[in-house]
XYZ file of C-alpha atoms in Angstrom:
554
model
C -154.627 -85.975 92.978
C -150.954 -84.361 93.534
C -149.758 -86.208 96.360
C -146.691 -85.106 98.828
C -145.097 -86.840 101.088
C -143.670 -84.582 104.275
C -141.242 -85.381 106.810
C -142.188 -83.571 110.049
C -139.177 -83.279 112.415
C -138.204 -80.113 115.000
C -135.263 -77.704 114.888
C -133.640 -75.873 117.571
C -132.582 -72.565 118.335
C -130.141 -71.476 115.541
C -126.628 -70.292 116.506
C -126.790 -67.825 113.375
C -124.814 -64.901 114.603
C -125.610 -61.769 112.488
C -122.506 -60.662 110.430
C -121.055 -56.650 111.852
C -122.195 -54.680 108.560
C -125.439 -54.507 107.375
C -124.398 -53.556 104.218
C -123.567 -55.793 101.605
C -122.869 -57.103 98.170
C -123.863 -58.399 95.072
C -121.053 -58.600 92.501
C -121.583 -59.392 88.850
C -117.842 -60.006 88.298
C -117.436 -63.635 89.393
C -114.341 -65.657 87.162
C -111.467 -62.808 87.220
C -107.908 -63.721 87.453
C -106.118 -63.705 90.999
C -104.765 -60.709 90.873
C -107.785 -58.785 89.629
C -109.653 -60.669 92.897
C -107.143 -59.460 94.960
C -107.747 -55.966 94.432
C -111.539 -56.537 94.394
C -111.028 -58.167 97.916
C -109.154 -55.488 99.804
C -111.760 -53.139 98.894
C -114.539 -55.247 99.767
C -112.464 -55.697 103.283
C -111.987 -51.941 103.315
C -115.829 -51.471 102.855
C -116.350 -53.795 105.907
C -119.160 -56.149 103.516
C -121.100 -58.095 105.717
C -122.989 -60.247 103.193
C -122.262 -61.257 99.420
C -124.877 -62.963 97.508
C -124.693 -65.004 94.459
C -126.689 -67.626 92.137
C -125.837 -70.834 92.479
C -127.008 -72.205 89.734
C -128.347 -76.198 90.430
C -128.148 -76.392 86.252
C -124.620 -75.337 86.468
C -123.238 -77.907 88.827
C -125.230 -80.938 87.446
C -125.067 -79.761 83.615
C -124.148 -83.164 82.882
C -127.506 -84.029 81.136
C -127.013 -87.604 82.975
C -129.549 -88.358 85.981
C -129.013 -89.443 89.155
C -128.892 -92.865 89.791
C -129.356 -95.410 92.894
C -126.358 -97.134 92.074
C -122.860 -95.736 91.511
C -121.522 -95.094 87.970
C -118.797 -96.593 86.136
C -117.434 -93.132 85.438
C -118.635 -89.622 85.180
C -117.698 -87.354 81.851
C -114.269 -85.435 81.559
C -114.637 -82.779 84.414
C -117.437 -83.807 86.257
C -116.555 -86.036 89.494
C -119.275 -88.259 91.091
C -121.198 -86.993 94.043
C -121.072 -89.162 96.681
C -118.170 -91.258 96.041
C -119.109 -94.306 96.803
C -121.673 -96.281 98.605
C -120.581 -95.954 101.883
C -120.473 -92.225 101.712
C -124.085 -92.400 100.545
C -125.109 -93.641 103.535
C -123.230 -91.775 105.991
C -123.912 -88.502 104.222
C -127.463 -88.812 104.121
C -127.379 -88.903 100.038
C -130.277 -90.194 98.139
C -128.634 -90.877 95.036
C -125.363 -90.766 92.810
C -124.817 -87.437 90.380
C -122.003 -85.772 88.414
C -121.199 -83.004 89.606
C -119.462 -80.182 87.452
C -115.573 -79.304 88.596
C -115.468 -76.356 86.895
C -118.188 -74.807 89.017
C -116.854 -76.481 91.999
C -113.490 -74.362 91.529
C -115.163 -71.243 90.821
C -117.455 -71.499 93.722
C -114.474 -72.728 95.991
C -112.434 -70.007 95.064
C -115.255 -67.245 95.806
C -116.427 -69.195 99.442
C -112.881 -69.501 100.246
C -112.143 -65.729 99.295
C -115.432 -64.419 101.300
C -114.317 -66.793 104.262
C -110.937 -65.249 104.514
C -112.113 -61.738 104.098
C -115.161 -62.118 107.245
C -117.832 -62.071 104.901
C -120.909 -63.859 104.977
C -121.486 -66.181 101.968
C -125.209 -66.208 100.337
C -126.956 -68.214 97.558
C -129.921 -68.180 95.890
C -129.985 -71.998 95.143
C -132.561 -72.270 91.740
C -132.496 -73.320 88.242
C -133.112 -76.794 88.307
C -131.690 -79.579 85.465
C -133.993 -79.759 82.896
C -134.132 -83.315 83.270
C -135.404 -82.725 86.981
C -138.268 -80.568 85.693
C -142.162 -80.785 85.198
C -142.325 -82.007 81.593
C -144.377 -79.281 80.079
C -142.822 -76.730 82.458
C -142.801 -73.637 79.970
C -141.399 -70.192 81.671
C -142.350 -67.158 80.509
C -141.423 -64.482 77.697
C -138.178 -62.897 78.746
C -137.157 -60.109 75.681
C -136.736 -62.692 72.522
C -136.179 -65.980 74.741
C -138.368 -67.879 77.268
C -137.303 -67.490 81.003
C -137.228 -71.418 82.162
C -134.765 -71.194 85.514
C -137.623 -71.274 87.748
C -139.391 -74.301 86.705
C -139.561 -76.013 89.928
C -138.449 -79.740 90.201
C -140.561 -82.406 89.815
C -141.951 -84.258 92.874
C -139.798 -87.222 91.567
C -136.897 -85.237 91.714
C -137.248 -84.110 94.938
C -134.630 -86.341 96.381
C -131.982 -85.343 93.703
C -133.086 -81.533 95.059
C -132.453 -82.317 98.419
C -129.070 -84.283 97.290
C -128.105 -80.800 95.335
C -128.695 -78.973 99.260
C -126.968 -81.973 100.678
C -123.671 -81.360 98.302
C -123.584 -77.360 99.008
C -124.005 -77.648 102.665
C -121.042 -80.274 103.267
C -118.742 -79.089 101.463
C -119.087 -75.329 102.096
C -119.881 -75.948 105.822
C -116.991 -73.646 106.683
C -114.944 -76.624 108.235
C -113.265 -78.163 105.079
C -111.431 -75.174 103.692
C -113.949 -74.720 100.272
C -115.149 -72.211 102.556
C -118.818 -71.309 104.472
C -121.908 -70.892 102.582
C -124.068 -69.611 105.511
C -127.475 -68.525 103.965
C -129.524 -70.381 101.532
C -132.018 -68.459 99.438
C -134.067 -71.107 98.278
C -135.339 -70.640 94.955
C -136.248 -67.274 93.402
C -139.125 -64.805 94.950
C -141.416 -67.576 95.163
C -144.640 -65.901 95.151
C -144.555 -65.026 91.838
C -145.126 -67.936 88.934
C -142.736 -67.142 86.885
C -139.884 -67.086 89.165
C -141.153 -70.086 91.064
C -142.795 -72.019 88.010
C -144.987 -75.099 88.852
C -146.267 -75.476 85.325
C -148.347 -77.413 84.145
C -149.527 -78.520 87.338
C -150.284 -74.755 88.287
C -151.072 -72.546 84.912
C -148.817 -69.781 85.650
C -149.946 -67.544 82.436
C -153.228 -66.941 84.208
C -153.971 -65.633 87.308
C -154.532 -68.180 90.304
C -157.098 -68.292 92.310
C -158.315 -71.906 93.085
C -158.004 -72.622 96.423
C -156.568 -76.007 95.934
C -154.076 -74.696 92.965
C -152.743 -71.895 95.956
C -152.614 -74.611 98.661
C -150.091 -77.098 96.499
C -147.964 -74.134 95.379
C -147.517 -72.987 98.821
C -147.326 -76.632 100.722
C -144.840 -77.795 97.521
C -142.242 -74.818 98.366
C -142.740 -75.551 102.360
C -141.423 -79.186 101.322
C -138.720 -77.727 99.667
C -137.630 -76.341 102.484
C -138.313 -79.275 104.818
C -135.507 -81.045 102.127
C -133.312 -77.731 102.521
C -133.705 -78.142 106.571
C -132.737 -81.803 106.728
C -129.593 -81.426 104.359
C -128.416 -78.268 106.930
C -129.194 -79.891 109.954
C -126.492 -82.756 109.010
C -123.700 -80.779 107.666
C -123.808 -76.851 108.370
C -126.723 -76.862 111.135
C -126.301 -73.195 111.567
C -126.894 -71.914 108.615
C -129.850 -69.928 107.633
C -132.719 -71.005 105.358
C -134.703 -67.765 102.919
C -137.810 -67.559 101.811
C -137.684 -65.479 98.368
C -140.406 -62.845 97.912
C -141.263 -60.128 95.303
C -142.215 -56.665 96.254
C -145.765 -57.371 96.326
C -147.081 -58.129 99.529
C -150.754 -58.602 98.131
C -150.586 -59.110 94.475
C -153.654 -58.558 92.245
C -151.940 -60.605 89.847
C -151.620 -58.258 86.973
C -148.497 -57.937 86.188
C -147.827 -58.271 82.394
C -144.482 -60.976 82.071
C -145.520 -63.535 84.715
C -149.571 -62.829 85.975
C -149.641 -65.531 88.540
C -148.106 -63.966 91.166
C -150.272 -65.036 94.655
C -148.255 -61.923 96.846
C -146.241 -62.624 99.413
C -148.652 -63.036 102.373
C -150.753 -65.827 100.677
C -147.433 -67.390 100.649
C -146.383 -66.544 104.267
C -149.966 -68.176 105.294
C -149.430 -71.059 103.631
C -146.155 -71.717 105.387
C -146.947 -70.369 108.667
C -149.790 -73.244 108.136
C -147.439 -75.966 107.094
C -144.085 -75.364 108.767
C -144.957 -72.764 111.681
C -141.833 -73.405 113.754
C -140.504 -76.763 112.371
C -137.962 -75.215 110.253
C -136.120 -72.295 110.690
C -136.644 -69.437 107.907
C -136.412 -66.181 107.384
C -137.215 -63.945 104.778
C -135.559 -62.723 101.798
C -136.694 -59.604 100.335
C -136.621 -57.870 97.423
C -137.692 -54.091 97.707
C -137.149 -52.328 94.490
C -138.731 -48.963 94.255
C -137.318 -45.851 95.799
C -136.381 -46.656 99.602
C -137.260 -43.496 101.154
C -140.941 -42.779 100.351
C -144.263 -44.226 101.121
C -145.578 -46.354 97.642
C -148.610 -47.836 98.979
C -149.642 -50.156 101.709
C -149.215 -53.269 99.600
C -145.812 -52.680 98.055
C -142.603 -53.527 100.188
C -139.900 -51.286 99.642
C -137.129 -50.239 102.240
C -139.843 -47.649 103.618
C -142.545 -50.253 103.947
C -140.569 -53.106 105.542
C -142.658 -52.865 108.882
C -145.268 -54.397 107.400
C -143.310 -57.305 107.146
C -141.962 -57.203 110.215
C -144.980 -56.966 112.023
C -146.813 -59.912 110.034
C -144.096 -61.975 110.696
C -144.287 -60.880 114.845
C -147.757 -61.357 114.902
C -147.689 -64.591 113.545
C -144.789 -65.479 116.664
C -146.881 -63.905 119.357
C -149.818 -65.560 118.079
C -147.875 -68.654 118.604
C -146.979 -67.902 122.074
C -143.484 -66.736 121.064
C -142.679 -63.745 123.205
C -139.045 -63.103 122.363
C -140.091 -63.347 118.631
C -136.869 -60.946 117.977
C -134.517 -63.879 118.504
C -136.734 -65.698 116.148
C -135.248 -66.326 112.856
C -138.854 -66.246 110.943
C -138.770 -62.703 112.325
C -135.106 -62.015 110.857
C -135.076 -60.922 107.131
C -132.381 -59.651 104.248
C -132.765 -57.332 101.106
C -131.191 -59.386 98.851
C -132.086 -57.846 95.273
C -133.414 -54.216 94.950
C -131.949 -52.481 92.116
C -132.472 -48.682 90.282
C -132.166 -48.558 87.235
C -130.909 -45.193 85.957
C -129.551 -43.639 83.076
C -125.814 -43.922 84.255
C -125.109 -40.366 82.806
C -127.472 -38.596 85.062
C -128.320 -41.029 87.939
C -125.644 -42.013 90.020
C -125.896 -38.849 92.408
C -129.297 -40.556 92.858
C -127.793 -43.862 93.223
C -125.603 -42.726 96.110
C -128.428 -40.947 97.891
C -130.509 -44.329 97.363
C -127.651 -46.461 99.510
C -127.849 -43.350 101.663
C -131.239 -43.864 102.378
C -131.640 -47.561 102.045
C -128.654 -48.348 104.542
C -130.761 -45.262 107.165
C -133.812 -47.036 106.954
C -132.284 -50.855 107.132
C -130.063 -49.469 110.727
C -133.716 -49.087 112.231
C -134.280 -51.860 111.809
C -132.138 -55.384 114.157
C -134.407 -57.521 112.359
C -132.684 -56.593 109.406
C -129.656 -59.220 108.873
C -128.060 -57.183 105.848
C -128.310 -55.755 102.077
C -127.411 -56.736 98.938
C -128.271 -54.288 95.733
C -128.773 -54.927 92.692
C -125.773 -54.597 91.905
C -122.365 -53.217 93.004
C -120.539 -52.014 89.967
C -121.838 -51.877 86.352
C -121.378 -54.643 84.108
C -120.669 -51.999 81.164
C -120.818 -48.480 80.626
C -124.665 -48.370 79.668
C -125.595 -51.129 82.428
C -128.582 -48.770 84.329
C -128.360 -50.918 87.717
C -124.392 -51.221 88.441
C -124.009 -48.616 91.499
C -120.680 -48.065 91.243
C -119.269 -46.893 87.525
C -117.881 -49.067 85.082
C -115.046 -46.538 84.904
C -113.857 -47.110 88.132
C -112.086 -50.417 86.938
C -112.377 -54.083 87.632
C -109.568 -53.912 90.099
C -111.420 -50.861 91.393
C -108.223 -48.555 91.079
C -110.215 -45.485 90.137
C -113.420 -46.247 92.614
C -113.038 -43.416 94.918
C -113.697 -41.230 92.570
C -117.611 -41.736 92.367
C -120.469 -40.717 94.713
C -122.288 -44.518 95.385
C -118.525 -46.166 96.329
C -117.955 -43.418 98.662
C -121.659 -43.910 99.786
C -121.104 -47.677 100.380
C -117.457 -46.989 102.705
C -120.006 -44.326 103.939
C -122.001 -47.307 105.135
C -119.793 -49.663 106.909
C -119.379 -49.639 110.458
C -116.693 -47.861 111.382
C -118.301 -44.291 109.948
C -122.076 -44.845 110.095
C -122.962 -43.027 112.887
C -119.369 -42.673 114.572
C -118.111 -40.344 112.500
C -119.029 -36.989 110.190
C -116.491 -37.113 107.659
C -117.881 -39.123 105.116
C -119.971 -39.016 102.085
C -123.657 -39.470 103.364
C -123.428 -37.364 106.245
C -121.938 -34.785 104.542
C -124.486 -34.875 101.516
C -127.393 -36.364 103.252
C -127.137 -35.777 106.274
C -127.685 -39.327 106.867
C -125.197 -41.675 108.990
C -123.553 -39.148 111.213
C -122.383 -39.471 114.734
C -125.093 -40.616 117.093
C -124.745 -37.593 119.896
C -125.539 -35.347 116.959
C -128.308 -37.185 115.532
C -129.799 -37.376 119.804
C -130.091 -33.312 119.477
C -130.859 -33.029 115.807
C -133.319 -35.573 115.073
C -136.296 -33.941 116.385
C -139.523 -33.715 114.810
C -141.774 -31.117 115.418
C -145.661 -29.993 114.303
C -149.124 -30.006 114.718
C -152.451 -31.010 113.154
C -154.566 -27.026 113.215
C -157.654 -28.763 111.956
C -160.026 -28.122 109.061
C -159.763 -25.222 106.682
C -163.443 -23.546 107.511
C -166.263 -25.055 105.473
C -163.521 -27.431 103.297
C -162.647 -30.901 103.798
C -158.784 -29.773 103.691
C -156.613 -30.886 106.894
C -154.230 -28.373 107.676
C -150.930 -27.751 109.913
C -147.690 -27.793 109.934
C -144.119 -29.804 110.549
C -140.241 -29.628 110.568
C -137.111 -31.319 111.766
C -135.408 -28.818 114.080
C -132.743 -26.954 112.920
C -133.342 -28.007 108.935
C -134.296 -25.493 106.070
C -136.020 -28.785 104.111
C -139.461 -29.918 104.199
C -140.006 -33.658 105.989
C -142.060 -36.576 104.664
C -145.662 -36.759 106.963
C -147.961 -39.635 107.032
C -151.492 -39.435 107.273
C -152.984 -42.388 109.317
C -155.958 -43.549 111.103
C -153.872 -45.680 113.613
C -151.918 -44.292 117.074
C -149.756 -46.875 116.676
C -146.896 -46.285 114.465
C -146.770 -47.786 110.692
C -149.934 -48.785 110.912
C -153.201 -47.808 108.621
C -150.996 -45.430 106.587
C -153.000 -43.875 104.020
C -150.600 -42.220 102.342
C -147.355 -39.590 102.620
C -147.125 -35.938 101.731
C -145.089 -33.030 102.357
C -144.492 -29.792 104.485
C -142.952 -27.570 102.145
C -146.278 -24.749 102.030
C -145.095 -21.462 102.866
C -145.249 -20.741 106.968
C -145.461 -18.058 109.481
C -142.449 -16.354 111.504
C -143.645 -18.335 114.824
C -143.610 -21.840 113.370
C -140.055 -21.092 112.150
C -138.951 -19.866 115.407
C -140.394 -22.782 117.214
C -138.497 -24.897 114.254
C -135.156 -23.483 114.917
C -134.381 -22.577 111.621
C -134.354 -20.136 108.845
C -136.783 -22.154 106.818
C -139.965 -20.670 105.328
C -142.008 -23.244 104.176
C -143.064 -26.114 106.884
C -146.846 -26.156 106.264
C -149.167 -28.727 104.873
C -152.386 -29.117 103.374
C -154.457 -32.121 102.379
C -157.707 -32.894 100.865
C -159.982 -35.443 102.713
C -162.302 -36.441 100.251
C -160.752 -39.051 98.577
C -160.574 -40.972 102.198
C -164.190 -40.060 103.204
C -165.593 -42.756 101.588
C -163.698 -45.446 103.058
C -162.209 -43.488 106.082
C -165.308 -41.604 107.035
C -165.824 -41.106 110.742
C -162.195 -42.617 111.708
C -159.635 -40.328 114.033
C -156.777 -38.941 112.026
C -153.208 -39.232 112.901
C -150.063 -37.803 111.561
C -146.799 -38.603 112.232
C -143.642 -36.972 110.804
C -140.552 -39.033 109.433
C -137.011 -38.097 110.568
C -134.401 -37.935 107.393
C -131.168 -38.009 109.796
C -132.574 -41.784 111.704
C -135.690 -42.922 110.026
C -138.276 -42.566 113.606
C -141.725 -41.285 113.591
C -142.730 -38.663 115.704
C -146.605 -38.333 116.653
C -147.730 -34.445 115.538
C -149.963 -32.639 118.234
C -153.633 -33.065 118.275
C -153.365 -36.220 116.302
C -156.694 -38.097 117.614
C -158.347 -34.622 117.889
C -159.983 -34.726 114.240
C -162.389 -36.777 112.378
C -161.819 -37.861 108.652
C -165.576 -36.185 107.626
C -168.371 -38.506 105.745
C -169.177 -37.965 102.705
C-alpha cells in the first residue's frame, strides 16, 4: 500500500488582486543582453501585459546532481550557493533540508522577476521538472520525436519535502519584498490530468489507459498533496500569491490519445480535489485551450468558446458548498496559460491576429478570467508555426508594428479595447470597439419557423443587426444559456426581403437549416432551443419560439 501523509490546515481569503490587462505573455526569448531587454520591455509596457508566464524549471535550479541533506554541507560546487544558509535559517524559514541551488538560474530568473516587477506585470511559473534524483526510479516519460519526454515524472513521496523546500526557495525570495522581484502565481506542475505531463510511473502505468479506481484516487490525492506543500511554503513567505491547477483541453478524456494515453480528463481530476482539498487551499485553474477560440468543438473539449463549462463546474461545486459569493472565490478564478496555433507562418498570421481577436473577445466576458498567455508571443525562427508575432519583426522588436497579431495584441490592452475604434481588431474584426457602439450594435436577432413539412429539418433564421455576415447559432435542449449544447451551425442560407429589413442590413443570406435525425436518438422528445452568438461581445441571445418545438423520435 502507497501511503501519504497530509497536513490539513485552513487558508483565508486571498488578497490576490487581478492584474488591469487580461492579456498577456509568454516569451520564448529569456537570456538577451540588457539592451536587447530594454527594448523588449518598453513594448511589453506599451502593450499594457498583465501576466508573463514562464518554466521554472526545478531541474534547472538544483542541477547539482547532489541531494539534499539534513545537515549543512561543507561547500556547494563552483556556482551553486547552499539553500538555506545555515541552521538557524532552516528553522526560521520553515526548510526541510539543505540543497545547492544553481546561481546562474538565480540571476536569470532575478533579472526577469525584477524586470516584470518594474514594468507592473504579473510574474507566472509553471514550477515542474523535478531532479532526477528526486524521481520514481523507473519513472520512464513518454516518446517525444527521437527522445523520451521525462520533465513530468513526478517526485517521489520521499522527496516530497525537498519539493516543498524547492516552493519554499521561490516564494521567499521572489515574494516581491526583497528586490529579486514578485513571483505571484504558481502553476504547479504541467496539465496534470494527463500522464505524461504529470508522470507517476511506475506506480501508475501511464502507457495504458487508467481506469482502476484506486490507481485514479492516488494520482489525484498525490497532486492535492502537492499542493498542500505548495500552500504551506506561500502561506509563510508570499501568502498572497496564487496557487494553479494545470489542465489539458480535455475535460472528459477517453484516454486515446496516441503520445501519452493515460490522460483521466480534467473533471476526474477536479473531483478528486474538490474531495481532498475542497476549500483548504486556495487554487485556481490553469487552462490550456488550444483549438480555434471562436467556435463550438464539442461539449467535452475546452477551448476559449467552451470555457463555461468550466466555470460553471467549478460554481457548482462552491454553491454546493454553501459558497454564495463563489465569484470572489479563487477555485472559481482561472488563466489560459498555453493555447497555441500552429500555422504555416507564410499564410497564417492574418489568422493568428484574428485568433487574439477572438480569444481576448471571448476571455473580456468573462471576470473569472484572471488573464492570457499564448503560446507564444514572437517566433523563435522564421519557420516556428506558433510564434504570433514574426520573427522579422526583430528581437528588440524595432520592426513589430508592421505585422497584423502585434497590432492585434496593442489592440488588446486596456486603453483601446472597447474605448476606442482606431485600432486593429475593431477595424478588421469588428471586435474590441467602443462600448456605446457595441450597446446599439450587438443585437441578435431570429427565430426558430419550425419543421420543414413531412422532414425532420429545423428551419429559421438569424442575424446581428446591421451586419452583411452570417452569425454562429447553437442548437440546445437547455433555456439556460451554455448549457446542453449539441452543436453550432450557421445562418448564411439565402433569405427573404422581410428578414433583411427586420435585420437592418443589406445582407441576403441569414437563414438556417438543420437535420434532426442524428439527435433523435438520444434527444428524442426534448424541447429545442437556439440561441445566437454575438461576434462584436461574445453574449447569447435566445431566438423566438425556442421551447416551441420538439426534437422528433425516431
Amino acid at each position: 500500500m502507497y501511503l501519504l501523509l497530509f497536513s490539513i490546515f485552513t487558508v483565508n481569503l486571498l488578497a490576490y488582486q487581478f492584474p488591469l490587462g487580461k492579456q498577456g505573455l509568454s516569451d520564448p526569448f529569456n537570456n538577451l543582453d540588457a539592451i536587447t531587454f530594454n527594448a523588449r520591455y518598453r513594448i511589453f509596457a506599451r502593450l499594457q501585459s498583465g501576466l508573463k508566464n514562464y518554466n521554472v524549471f526545478w531541474s534547472d535550479f538544483e542541477s547539482s546532481g547532489i541531494p539534499s541533506s539534513t545537515v549543512p554541507y561543507i561547500s556547494c560546487p563552483n556556482n551553486y550557493i547552499q539553500v538555506p544558509s545555515n541552521r538557524r535559517q532552516c528553522i526560521l524559514d520553515g526548510y526541510h533540508r539543505f540543497r545547492c541551488i544553481n546561481n546562474t538560474t538565480i540571476s536569470q530568473f532575478d533579472n526577469l522577476f525584477q524586470r516584470d516587477q518594474a514594468a507592473n506585470i504579473q510574474s507566472m511559473g509553471v514550477i515542474w521538472s523535478s531532479p532526477a534524483i528526486y524521481r520514481n526510479v523507473g519513472c520512464h516519460g513518454f516518446h517525444s520525436g527521437s527522445s523520451m519526454e521525462t520533465r513530468g515524472c513526478v517526485p517521489n513521496n520521499a522527496s516530497l519535502d525537498d519539493f516543498e523546500d524547492y516552493i519554499n526557495f521561490l516564494a521567499q525570495r521572489y515574494n516581491g519584498l526583497n528586490g529579486y522581484g514578485h513571483l505571484l502565481n504558481f502553476i504547479i506542475w504541467n496539465e496534470v490530468a494527463s500522464g505524461g505531463w504529470y508522470d507517476m510511473s511506475p506506480l501508475i502505468e501511464t502507457a495504458h489507459p487508467v481506469t482502476d479506481p484506486n490507481q485514479i484516487y492516488l494520482w489525484t490525492s498525490y497532486y492535492a498533496e502537492m499542493l498542500r506543500r505548495a500552500q504551506k511554503a506561500l502561506n509563510r513567505h508570499n501568502p498572497n500569491a496564487l496557487i494553479y491547477v494545470s489542465l489539458d483541453q480535455m475535460f472528459r478524456s477517453d484516454q486515446s490519445h496516441w503520445n501519452y494515453p493515460a490522460n483521466i480528463g480534467a473533471k476526474t481530476m477536479l473531483d478528486g480535489l474538490w474531495t481532498e482539498l475542497g476549500l483548504s487551499v486556495n487554487w485556481s485553474i490553469a487552462i490550456h485551450p488550444y483549438q480555434d477560440p471562436d467556435r463550438f468543438i464539442d461539449v467535452d473539449t475546452l477551448n476559449f468558446f467552451n470555457l463555461f463549462t468550466l466555470s460553471n463546474y467549478q460554481a457548482l461545486q462552491l454553491i454546493s458548498r454553501g459558497i454564495q459569493d463563489y465569484e470572489k472565490r479563487s477555485q472559481y478564478w482561472m488563466a489560459a496559460t498555453e493555447q497555441g496555433w500552429p500555422l504555416p507562418p507564410t499564410v497564417g498570421k492574418e489568422r493568428h491576429a484574428q485568433i487574439i481577436c477572438a480569444a481576448h473577445n471571448i476571455v473580456k466576458t468573462m471576470p473569472n478570467m484572471i488573464g492570457t498567455t499564448h503560446d507564444s508571443f514572437q517566433q523563435v525562427s522564421l519557420d516556428d508555426p506558433y510564434g504570433l508575432v514574426p520573427y522579422e519583426a526583430g528581437l528588440n522588436l524595432v520592426n513589430a508594428s508592421m505585422y497584423q497579431t502585434y497590432k492585434a495584441f496593442v489592440s488588446t490592452s486596456p486603453s483601446y479595447w472597447g474605448i476606442r475604434h482606431d485600432h486593429y481588431c475593431c477595424q478588421t474584426w469588428q471586435m474590441g470597439c467602443n462600448g456605446t457602439d457595441l450597446l446599439s450594435l450587438s443585437i441578435i436577432d431570429g427565430v426558430i419557423d419550425g419543421f420543414i413539412t413531412n422532414s425532420t429539418t429545423l428551419s429559421g433564421w438569424a442575424c446581428l443587426h446591421g451586419s452583411p455576415n452570417a452569425i454562429s447559432i447553437f442548437l440546445s435542449t437547455s433555456s439556460i444559456t451554455h448549457q446542453q449544447i449539441l452543436g453550432q451551425f450557421l445562418a448564411a442560407d439565402p433569405c427573404e426581403s422581410p428578414v433583411t429589413t427586420r435585420c437592418q442590413s443589406f445582407g441576403m443570406n441569414y437563414r438556417y437549416s438543420i437535420d434532426m435525425r442524428p439527435f433523435q436518438a438520444t434527444q428524442g422528445e426534448k424541447l429545442i432551443y437556439m440561441y445566437g452568438r454575438s461576434p462584436l461581445d461574445g453574449s447569447f441571445t435566445m431566438l423566438e419560439h425556442s421551447g416551441t418545438f420538439i426534437i422528433p423520435k425516431p
